[in-house]
Amino acid sequence: VEGKEGKRMAVTPTMISAPVARKAVERYHKELVYYREQASDELGLRAAFQNLLVDVARHVNWKVSPERTMEGKIRPDGVLRDEFDLRRGIWEAKGPKGNLVKEIEKKIADGYPLTNTVFENTERAVLYQNGKRVDEYNLTDPRGAGDLLQRFLTYTEPDIENFEVAVEEFKERIPELAKALVSIIERE
């Protein structure tokens, strides 16, 4: 959808290409092996998942902003934003030795938004969308990691979806509206 000055309007991707996801997941698993040789905690391992998100987000014109403080003084490991700086997803890393479920419960109690949020510990990921837990993924399995990327990066929040629909409808109605405007001007 073309916008002002020929710039494309933000549109949520409908899918991530299988080759892009596969290559990114392969790199993620290789990086994880590398990082595990040096560390076993969240801080030492989270770069692998961050790089995975950066790698795939680039293909949909999104950016990963690490460690950005949000409303409520919440500071997730990463916030994914589209080319119009709209927040499209949140990523929170946890260490592989901790209890992921309990860590998620703490973050929810702290007020983390659950619009499109991934909690992961390098082995498992839990995805929340529209305030609900939608699925859990085995990150050690390439298919599980790929499925997570597909679902996470192609999700559209209801407000954003409504905006995208409105933009499409307005685009279709511009000729009709312009004709009506010309008619009004001519009568004046």
Tab-separated table of C-alpha atoms in Angstrom, residues 89-92 112-119 126-129 152:
chain	number	residue	atom	x	y	z
A	89	GLY	CA	6.125	-7.802	19.354
A	90	ILE	CA	7.989	-8.249	22.624
A	91	TRP	CA	10.700	-10.750	23.451
A	92	GLU	CA	11.755	-11.778	26.945
A	112	TYR	CA	4.174	-7.171	30.796
A	113	PRO	CA	1.952	-6.637	27.761
A	114	LEU	CA	0.782	-9.901	26.245
A	115	THR	CA	-0.315	-8.584	22.860
A	116	ASN	CA	2.368	-10.513	20.948
A	117	THR	CA	5.005	-11.645	23.406
A	118	VAL	CA	7.548	-14.463	23.343
A	119	PHE	CA	9.106	-15.771	26.547
A	126	VAL	CA	5.855	-19.658	25.107
A	127	LEU	CA	3.881	-17.292	22.901
A	128	TYR	CA	1.131	-14.978	24.111
A	129	GLN	CA	-1.113	-13.118	21.694
A	152	PHE	CA	5.114	-14.427	16.057
